[in-house]
PDB file of C-alpha atoms and ligand atoms in Angstrom:
ATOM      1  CA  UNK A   1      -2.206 -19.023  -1.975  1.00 81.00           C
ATOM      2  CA  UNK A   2      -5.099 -18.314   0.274  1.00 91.00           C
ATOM      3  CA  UNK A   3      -8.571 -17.749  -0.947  1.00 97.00           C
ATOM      4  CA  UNK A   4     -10.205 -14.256  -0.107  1.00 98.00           C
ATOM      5  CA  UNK A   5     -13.647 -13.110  -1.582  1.00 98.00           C
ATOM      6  CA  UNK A   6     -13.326  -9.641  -2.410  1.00 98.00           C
ATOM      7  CA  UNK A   7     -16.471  -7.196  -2.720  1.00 98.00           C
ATOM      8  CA  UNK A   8     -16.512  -4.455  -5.832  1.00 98.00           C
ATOM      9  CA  UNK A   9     -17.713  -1.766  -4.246  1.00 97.00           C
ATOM     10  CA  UNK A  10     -19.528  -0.305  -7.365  1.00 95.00           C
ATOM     11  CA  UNK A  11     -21.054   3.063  -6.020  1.00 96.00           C
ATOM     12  CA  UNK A  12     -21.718   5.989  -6.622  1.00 95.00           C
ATOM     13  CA  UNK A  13     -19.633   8.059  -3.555  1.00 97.00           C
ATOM     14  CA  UNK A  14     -17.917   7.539  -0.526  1.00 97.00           C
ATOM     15  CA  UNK A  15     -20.954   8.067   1.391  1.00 98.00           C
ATOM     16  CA  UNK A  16     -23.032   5.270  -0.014  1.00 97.00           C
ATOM     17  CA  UNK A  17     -19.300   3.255   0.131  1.00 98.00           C
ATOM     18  CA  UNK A  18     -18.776   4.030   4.067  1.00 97.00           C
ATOM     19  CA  UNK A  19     -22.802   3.561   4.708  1.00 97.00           C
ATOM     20  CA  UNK A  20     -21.979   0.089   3.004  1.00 98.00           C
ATOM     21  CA  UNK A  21     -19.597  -0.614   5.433  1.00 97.00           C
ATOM     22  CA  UNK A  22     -20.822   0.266   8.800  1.00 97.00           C
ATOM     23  CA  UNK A  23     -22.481  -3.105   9.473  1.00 97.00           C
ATOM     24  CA  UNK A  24     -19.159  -5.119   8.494  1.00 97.00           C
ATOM     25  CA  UNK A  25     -17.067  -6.037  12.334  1.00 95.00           C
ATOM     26  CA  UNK A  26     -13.967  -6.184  10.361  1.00 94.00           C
ATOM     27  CA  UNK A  27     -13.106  -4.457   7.142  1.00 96.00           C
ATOM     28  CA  UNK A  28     -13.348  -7.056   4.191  1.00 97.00           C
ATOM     29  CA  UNK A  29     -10.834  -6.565   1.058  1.00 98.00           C
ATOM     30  CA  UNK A  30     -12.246  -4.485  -1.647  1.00 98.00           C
ATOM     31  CA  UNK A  31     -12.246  -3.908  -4.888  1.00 98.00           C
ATOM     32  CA  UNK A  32     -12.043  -0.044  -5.887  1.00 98.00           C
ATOM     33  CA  UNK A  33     -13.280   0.940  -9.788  1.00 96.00           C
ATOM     34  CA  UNK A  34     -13.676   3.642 -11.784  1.00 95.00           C
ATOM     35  CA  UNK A  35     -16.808   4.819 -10.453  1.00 94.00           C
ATOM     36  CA  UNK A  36     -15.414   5.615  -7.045  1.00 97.00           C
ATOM     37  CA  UNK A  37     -12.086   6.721  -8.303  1.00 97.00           C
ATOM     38  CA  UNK A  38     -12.540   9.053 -11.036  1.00 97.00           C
ATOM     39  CA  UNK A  39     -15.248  10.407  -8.192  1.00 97.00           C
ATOM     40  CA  UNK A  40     -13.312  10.253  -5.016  1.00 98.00           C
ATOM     41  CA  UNK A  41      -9.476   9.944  -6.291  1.00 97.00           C
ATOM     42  CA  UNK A  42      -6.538   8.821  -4.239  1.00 97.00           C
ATOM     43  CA  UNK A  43      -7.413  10.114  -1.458  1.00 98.00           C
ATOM     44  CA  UNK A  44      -9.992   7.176  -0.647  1.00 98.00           C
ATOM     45  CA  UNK A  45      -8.110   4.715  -1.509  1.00 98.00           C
ATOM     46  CA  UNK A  46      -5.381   6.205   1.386  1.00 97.00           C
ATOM     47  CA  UNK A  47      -8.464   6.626   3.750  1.00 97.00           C
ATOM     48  CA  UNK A  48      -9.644   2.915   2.914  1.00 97.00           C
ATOM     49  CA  UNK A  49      -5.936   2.207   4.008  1.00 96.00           C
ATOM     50  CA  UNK A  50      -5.980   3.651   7.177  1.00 95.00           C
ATOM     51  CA  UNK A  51      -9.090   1.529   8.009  1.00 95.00           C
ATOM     52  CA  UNK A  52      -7.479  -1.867   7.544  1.00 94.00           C
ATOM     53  CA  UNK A  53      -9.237  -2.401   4.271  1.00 96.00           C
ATOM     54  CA  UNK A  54      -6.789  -4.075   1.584  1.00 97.00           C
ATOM     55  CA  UNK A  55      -7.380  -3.256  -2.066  1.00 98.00           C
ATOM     56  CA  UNK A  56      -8.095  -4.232  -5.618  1.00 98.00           C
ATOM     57  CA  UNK A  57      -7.562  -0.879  -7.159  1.00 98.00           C
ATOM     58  CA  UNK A  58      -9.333  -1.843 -10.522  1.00 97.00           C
ATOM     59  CA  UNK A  59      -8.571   0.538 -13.557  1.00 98.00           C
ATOM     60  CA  UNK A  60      -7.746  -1.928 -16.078  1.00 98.00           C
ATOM     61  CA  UNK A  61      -5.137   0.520 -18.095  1.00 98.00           C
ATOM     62  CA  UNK A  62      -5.092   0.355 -21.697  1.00 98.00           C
ATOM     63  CA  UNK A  63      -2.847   2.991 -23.374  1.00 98.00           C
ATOM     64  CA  UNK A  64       0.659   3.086 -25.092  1.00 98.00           C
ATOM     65  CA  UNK A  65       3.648   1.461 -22.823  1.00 98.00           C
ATOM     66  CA  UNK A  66       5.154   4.956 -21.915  1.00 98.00           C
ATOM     67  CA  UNK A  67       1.441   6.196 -20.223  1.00 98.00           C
ATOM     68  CA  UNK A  68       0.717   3.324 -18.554  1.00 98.00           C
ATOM     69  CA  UNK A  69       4.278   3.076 -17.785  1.00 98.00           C
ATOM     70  CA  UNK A  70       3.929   6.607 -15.670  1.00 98.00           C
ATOM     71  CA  UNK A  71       0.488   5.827 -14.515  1.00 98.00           C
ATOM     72  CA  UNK A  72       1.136   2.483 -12.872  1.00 98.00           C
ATOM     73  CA  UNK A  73       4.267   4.354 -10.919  1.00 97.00           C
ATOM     74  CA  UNK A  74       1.363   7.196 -10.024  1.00 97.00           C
ATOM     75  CA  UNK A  75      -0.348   3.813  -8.614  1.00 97.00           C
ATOM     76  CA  UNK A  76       2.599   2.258  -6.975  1.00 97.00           C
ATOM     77  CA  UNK A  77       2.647   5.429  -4.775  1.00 96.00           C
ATOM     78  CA  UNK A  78      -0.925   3.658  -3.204  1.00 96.00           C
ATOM     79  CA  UNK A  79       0.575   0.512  -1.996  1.00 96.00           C
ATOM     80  CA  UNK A  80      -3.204  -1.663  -3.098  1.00 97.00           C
ATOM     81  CA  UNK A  81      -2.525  -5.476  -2.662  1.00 97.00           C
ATOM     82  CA  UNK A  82      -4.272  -5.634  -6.492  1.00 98.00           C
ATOM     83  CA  UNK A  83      -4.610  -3.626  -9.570  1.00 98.00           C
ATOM     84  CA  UNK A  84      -4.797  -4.315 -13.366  1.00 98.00           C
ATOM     85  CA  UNK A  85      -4.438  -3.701 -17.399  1.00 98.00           C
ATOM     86  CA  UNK A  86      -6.250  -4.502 -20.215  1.00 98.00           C
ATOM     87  CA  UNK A  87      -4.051  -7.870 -21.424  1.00 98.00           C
ATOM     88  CA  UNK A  88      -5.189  -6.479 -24.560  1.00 96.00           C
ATOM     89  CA  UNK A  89      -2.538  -3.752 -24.807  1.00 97.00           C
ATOM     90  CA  UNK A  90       0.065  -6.100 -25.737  1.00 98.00           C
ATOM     91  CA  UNK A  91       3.053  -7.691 -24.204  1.00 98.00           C
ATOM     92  CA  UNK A  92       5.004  -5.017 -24.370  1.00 98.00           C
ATOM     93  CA  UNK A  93       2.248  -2.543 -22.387  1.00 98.00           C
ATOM     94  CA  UNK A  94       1.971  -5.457 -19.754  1.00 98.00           C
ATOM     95  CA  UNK A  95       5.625  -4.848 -19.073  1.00 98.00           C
ATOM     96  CA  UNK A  96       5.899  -1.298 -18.894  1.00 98.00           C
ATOM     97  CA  UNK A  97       2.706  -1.267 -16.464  1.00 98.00           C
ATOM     98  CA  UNK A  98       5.542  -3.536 -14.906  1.00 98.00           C
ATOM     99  CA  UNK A  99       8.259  -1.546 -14.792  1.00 97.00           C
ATOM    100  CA  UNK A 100       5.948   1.178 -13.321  1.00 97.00           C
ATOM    101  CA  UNK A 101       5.005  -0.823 -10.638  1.00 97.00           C
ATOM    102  CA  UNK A 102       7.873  -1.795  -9.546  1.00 96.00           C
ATOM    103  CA  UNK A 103      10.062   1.333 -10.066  1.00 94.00           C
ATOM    104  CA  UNK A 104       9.453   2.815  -6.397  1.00 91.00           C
ATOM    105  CA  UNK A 105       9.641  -0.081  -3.486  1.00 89.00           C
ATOM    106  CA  UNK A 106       6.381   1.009  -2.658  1.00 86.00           C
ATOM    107  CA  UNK A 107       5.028  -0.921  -5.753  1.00 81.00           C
ATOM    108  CA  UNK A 108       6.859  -4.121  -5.447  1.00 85.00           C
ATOM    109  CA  UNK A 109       4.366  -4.785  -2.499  1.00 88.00           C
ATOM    110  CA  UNK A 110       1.283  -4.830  -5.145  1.00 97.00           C
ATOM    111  CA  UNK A 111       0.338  -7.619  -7.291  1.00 97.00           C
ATOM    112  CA  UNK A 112      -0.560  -6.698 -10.860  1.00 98.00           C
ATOM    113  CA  UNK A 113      -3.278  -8.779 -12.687  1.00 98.00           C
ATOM    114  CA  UNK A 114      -4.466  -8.798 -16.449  1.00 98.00           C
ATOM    115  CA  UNK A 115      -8.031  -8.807 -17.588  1.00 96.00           C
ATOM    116  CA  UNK A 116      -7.974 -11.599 -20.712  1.00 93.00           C
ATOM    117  CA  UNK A 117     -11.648 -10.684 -21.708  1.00 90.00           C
ATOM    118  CA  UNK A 118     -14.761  -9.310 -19.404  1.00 87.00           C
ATOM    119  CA  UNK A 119     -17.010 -11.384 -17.925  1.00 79.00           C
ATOM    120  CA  UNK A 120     -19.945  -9.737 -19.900  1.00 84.00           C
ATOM    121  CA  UNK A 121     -18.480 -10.604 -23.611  1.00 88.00           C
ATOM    122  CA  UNK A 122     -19.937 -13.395 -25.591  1.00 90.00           C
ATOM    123  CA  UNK A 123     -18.315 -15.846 -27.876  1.00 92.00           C
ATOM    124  CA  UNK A 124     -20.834 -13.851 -30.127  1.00 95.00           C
ATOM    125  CA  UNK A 125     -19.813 -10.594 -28.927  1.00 95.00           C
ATOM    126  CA  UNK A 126     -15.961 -11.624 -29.444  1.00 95.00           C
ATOM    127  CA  UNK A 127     -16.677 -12.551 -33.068  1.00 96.00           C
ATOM    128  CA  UNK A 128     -19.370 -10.033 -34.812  1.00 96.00           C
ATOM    129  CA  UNK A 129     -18.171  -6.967 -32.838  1.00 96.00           C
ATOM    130  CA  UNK A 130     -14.643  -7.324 -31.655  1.00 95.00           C
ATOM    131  CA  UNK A 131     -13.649  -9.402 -34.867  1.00 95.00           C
ATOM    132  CA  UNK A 132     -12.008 -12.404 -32.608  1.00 94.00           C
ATOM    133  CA  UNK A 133     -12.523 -15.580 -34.886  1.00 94.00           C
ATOM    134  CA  UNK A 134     -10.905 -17.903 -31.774  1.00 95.00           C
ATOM    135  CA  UNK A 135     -12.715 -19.307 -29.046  1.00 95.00           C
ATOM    136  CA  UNK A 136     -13.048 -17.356 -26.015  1.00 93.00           C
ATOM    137  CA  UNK A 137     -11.358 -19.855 -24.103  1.00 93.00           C
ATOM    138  CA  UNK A 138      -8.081 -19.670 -27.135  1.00 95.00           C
ATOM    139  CA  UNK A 139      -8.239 -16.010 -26.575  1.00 95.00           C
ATOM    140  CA  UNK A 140      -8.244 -16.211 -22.349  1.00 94.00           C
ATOM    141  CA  UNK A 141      -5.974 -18.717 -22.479  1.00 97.00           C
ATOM    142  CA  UNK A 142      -3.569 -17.125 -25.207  1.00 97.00           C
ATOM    143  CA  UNK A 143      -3.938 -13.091 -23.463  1.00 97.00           C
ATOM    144  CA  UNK A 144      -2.874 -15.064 -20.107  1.00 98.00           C
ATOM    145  CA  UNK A 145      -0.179 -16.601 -21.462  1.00 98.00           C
ATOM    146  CA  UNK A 146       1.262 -13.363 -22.582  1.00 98.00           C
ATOM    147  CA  UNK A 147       0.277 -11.887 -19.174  1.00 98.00           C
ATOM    148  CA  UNK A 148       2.773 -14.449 -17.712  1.00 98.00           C
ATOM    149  CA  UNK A 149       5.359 -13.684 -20.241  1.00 98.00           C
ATOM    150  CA  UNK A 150       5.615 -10.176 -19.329  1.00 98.00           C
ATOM    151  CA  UNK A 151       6.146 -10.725 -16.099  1.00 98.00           C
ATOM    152  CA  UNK A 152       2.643 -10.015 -14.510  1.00 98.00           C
ATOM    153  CA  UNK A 153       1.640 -12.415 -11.260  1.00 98.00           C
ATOM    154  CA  UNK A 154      -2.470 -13.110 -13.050  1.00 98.00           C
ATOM    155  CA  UNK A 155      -5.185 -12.569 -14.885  1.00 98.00           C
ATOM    156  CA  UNK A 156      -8.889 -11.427 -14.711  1.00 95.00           C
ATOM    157  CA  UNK A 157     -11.128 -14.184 -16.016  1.00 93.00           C
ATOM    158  CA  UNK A 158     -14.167 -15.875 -15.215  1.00 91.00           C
ATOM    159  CA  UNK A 159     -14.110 -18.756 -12.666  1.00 94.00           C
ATOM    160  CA  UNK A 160     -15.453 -21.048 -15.641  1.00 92.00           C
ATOM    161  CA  UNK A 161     -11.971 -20.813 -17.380  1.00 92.00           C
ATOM    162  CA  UNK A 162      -9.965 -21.253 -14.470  1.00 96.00           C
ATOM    163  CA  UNK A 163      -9.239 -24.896 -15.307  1.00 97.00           C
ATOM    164  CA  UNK A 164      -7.699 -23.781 -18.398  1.00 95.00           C
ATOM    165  CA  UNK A 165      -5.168 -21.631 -17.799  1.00 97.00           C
ATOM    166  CA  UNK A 166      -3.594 -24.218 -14.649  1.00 96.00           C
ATOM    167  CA  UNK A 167      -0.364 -25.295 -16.481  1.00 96.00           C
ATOM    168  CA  UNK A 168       0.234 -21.628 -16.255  1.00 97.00           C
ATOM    169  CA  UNK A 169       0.440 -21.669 -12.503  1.00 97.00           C
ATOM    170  CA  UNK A 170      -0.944 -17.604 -12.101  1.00 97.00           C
ATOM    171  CA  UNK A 171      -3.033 -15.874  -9.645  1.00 97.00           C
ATOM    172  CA  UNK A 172      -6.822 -15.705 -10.948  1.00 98.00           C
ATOM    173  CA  UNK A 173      -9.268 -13.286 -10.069  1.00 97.00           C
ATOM    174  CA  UNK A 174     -12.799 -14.524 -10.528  1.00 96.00           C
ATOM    175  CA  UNK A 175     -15.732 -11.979 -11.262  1.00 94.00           C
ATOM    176  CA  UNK A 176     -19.281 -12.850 -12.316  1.00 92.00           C
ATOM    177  CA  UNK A 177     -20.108 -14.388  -9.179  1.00 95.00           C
ATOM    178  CA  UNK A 178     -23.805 -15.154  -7.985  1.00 94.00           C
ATOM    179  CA  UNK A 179     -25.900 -16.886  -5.823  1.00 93.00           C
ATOM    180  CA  UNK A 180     -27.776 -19.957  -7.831  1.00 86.00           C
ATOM    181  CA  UNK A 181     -30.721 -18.485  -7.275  1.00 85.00           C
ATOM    182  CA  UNK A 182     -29.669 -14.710  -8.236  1.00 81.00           C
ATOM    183  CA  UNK A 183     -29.942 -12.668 -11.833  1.00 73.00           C
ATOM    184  CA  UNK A 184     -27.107 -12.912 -13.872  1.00 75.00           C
ATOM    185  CA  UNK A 185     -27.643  -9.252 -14.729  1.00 79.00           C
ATOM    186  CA  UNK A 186     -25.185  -7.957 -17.571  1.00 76.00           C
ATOM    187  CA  UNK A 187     -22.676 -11.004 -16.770  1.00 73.00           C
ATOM    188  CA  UNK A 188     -22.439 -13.629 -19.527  1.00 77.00           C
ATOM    189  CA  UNK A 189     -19.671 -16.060 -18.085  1.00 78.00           C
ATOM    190  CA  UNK A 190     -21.100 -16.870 -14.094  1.00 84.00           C
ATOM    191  CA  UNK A 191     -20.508 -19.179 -11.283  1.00 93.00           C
ATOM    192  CA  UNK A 192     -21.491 -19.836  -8.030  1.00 96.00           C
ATOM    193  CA  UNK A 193     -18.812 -18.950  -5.221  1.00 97.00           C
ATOM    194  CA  UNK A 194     -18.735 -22.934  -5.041  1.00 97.00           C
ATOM    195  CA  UNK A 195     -18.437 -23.331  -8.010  1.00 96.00           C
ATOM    196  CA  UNK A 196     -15.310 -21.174  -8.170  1.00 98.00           C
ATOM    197  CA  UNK A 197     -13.286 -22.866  -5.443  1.00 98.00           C
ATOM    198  CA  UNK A 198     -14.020 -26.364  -7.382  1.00 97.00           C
ATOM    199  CA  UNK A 199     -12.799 -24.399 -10.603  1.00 97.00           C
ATOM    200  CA  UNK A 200      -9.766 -23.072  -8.976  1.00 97.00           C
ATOM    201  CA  UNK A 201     -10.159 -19.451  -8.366  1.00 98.00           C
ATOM    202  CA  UNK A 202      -7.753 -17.398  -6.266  1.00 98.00           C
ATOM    203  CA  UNK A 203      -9.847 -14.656  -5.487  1.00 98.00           C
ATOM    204  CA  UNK A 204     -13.572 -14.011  -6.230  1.00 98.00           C
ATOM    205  CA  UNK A 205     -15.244  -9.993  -6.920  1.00 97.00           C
ATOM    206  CA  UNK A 206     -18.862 -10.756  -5.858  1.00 97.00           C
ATOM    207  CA  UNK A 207     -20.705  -7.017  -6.505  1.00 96.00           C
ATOM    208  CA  UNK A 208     -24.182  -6.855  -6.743  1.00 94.00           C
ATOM    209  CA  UNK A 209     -24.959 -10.101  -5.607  1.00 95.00           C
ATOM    210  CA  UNK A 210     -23.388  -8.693  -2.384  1.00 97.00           C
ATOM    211  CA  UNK A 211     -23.736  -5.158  -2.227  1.00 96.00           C
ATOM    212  CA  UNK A 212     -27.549  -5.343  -3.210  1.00 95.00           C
ATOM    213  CA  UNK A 213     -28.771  -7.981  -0.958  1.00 96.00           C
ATOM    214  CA  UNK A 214     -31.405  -7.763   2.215  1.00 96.00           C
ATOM    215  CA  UNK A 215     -28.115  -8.169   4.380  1.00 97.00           C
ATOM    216  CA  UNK A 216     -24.822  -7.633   2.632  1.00 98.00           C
ATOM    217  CA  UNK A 217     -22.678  -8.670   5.826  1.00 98.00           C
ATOM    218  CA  UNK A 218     -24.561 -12.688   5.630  1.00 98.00           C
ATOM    219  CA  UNK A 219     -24.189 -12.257   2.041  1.00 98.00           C
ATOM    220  CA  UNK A 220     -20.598 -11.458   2.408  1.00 98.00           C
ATOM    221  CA  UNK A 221     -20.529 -14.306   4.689  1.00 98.00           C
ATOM    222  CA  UNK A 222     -22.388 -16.536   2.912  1.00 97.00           C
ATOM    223  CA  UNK A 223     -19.517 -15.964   0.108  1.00 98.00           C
ATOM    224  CA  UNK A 224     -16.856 -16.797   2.208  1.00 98.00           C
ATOM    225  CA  UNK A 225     -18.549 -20.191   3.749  1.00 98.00           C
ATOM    226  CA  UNK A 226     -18.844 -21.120  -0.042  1.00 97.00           C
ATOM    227  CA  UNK A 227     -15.633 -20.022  -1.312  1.00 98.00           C
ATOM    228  CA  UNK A 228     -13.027 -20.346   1.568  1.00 96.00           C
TER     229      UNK A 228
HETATM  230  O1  C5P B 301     -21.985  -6.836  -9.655  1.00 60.96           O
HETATM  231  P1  C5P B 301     -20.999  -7.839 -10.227  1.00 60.96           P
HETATM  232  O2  C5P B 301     -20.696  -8.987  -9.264  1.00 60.96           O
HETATM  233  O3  C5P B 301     -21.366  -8.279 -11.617  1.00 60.96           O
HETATM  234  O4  C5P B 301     -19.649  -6.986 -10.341  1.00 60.96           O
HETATM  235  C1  C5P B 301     -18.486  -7.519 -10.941  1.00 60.96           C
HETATM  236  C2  C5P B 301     -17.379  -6.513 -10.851  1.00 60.96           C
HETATM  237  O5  C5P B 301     -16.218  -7.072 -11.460  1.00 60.96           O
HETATM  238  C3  C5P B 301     -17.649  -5.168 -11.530  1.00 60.96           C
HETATM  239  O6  C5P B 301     -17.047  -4.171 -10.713  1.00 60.96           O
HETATM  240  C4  C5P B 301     -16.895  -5.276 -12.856  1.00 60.96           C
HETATM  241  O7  C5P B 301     -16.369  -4.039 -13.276  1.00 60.96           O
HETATM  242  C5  C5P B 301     -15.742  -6.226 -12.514  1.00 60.96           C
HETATM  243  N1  C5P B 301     -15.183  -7.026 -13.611  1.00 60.96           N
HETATM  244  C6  C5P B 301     -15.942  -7.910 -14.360  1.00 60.96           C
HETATM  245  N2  C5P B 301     -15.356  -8.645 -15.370  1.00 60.96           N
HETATM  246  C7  C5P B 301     -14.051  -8.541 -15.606  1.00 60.96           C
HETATM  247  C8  C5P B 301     -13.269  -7.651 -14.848  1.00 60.96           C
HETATM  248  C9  C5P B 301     -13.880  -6.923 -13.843  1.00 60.96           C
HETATM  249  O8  C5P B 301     -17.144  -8.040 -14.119  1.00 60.96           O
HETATM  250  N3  C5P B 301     -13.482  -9.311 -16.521  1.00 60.96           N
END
């Protein structure tokens, strides 16, 4: 599968989001979060659309089966490339965000991803606060597998476990991206963007490291020479 860098596009509105993009000469894939879309709602994502833009809608459902069931078909009606649960929910929640999907043919077009555990948790985090007495790479490697038993086509982890999970022959999306000379900010679990194509990574979401730089577009660019 072909490598892509996708930007999160973590802002505030659509203004500061289409302000972003003036500079870029073609429109780069994005990744769409809950910032944006509890603020702006569907209707961006259909504008981004119409612009050429593809899309990682990222919501990362967690609920019951039957909700995200009925939310993932409200998604399907979008036709992103990309969008995500919480692996966390279970098996069974991974395959009704499944069934969603793929229960109008508009869905069967979008790829749907699990997150095993965010980039910003600690082995220490996993164990004192979330009560995980496994490894974070057992737990990644364990949520994946189940990803890949439901039926989903990848997982959300960070670049540095990418090795890990290659028996399992899955899509992975790669956040916690940054320059070697960058702030790691709130991330825990980081890599360079060349750093992720010698680990394996599908995609990479490079944020801040992108969308707060001197020029974003050589940033973005930058990215891509490393990555692609
Ligand atoms: O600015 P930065 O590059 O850290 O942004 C990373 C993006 O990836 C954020 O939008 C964050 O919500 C998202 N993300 C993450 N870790 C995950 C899943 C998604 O950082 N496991």
């Amino acid at each position: 599968m072909k490598r892509e860098v996708i930007i999160a596009c973590d802002f505030k509105c659509k203004e500061e989001l289409f302000s972003f993009l003036s500079p870029f000469s073609t429109m780069p894939f994005l990744k769409i979060g809950m910032e944006l879309f509890y603020k702006e709602g569907p209707e961006l994502i259909k504008q981004l659309k119409q612009m050429g833009c593809k899309i990682f809608l990222d919501l990362k459902l967690h609920d019951i089966p039957n909700t995200v069931e009925k939310a993932m078909k409200n998604i399907a009606e979008l036709e992103v490339e990309l969008t995500n649960v919480h692996a966390a929910g279970g098996i069974e929640m991974m395959k009704a965000a499944k069934r969603g999907l793929d229960s109008i043919p508009a869905g069967k077009h979008t790829k749907l991803i699990a997150v095993t555990q965010l980039t910003s948790i600690s082995q220490e985090t996993l164990e004192k606060e979330l009560c995980i007495s496994l490894s974070l790479q057992e737990v990644v490697y364990q949520y994946a597998s189940n990803a890949k038993s439901a039926g989903l086509d990848g997982v959300v982890c960070s670049a540095l476990e990418v090795p890990l999970l290659k028996d399992l022959q899955i899509i992975t999306v790669t956040p916690g991206i940054r320059f070697a000379e960058n702030s790691s900010h709130d991330q825990k679990r980081v890599a360079t963007p060349k750093d992720a194509r010698m680990l394996g990574s599908t995609y990479i979401v490079v944020g801040r490291s992108i969308t707060s730089a001197d020029d974003p577009v050589a940033a973005y660019e930058r990215c891509v020479k490393e990555f692609c």
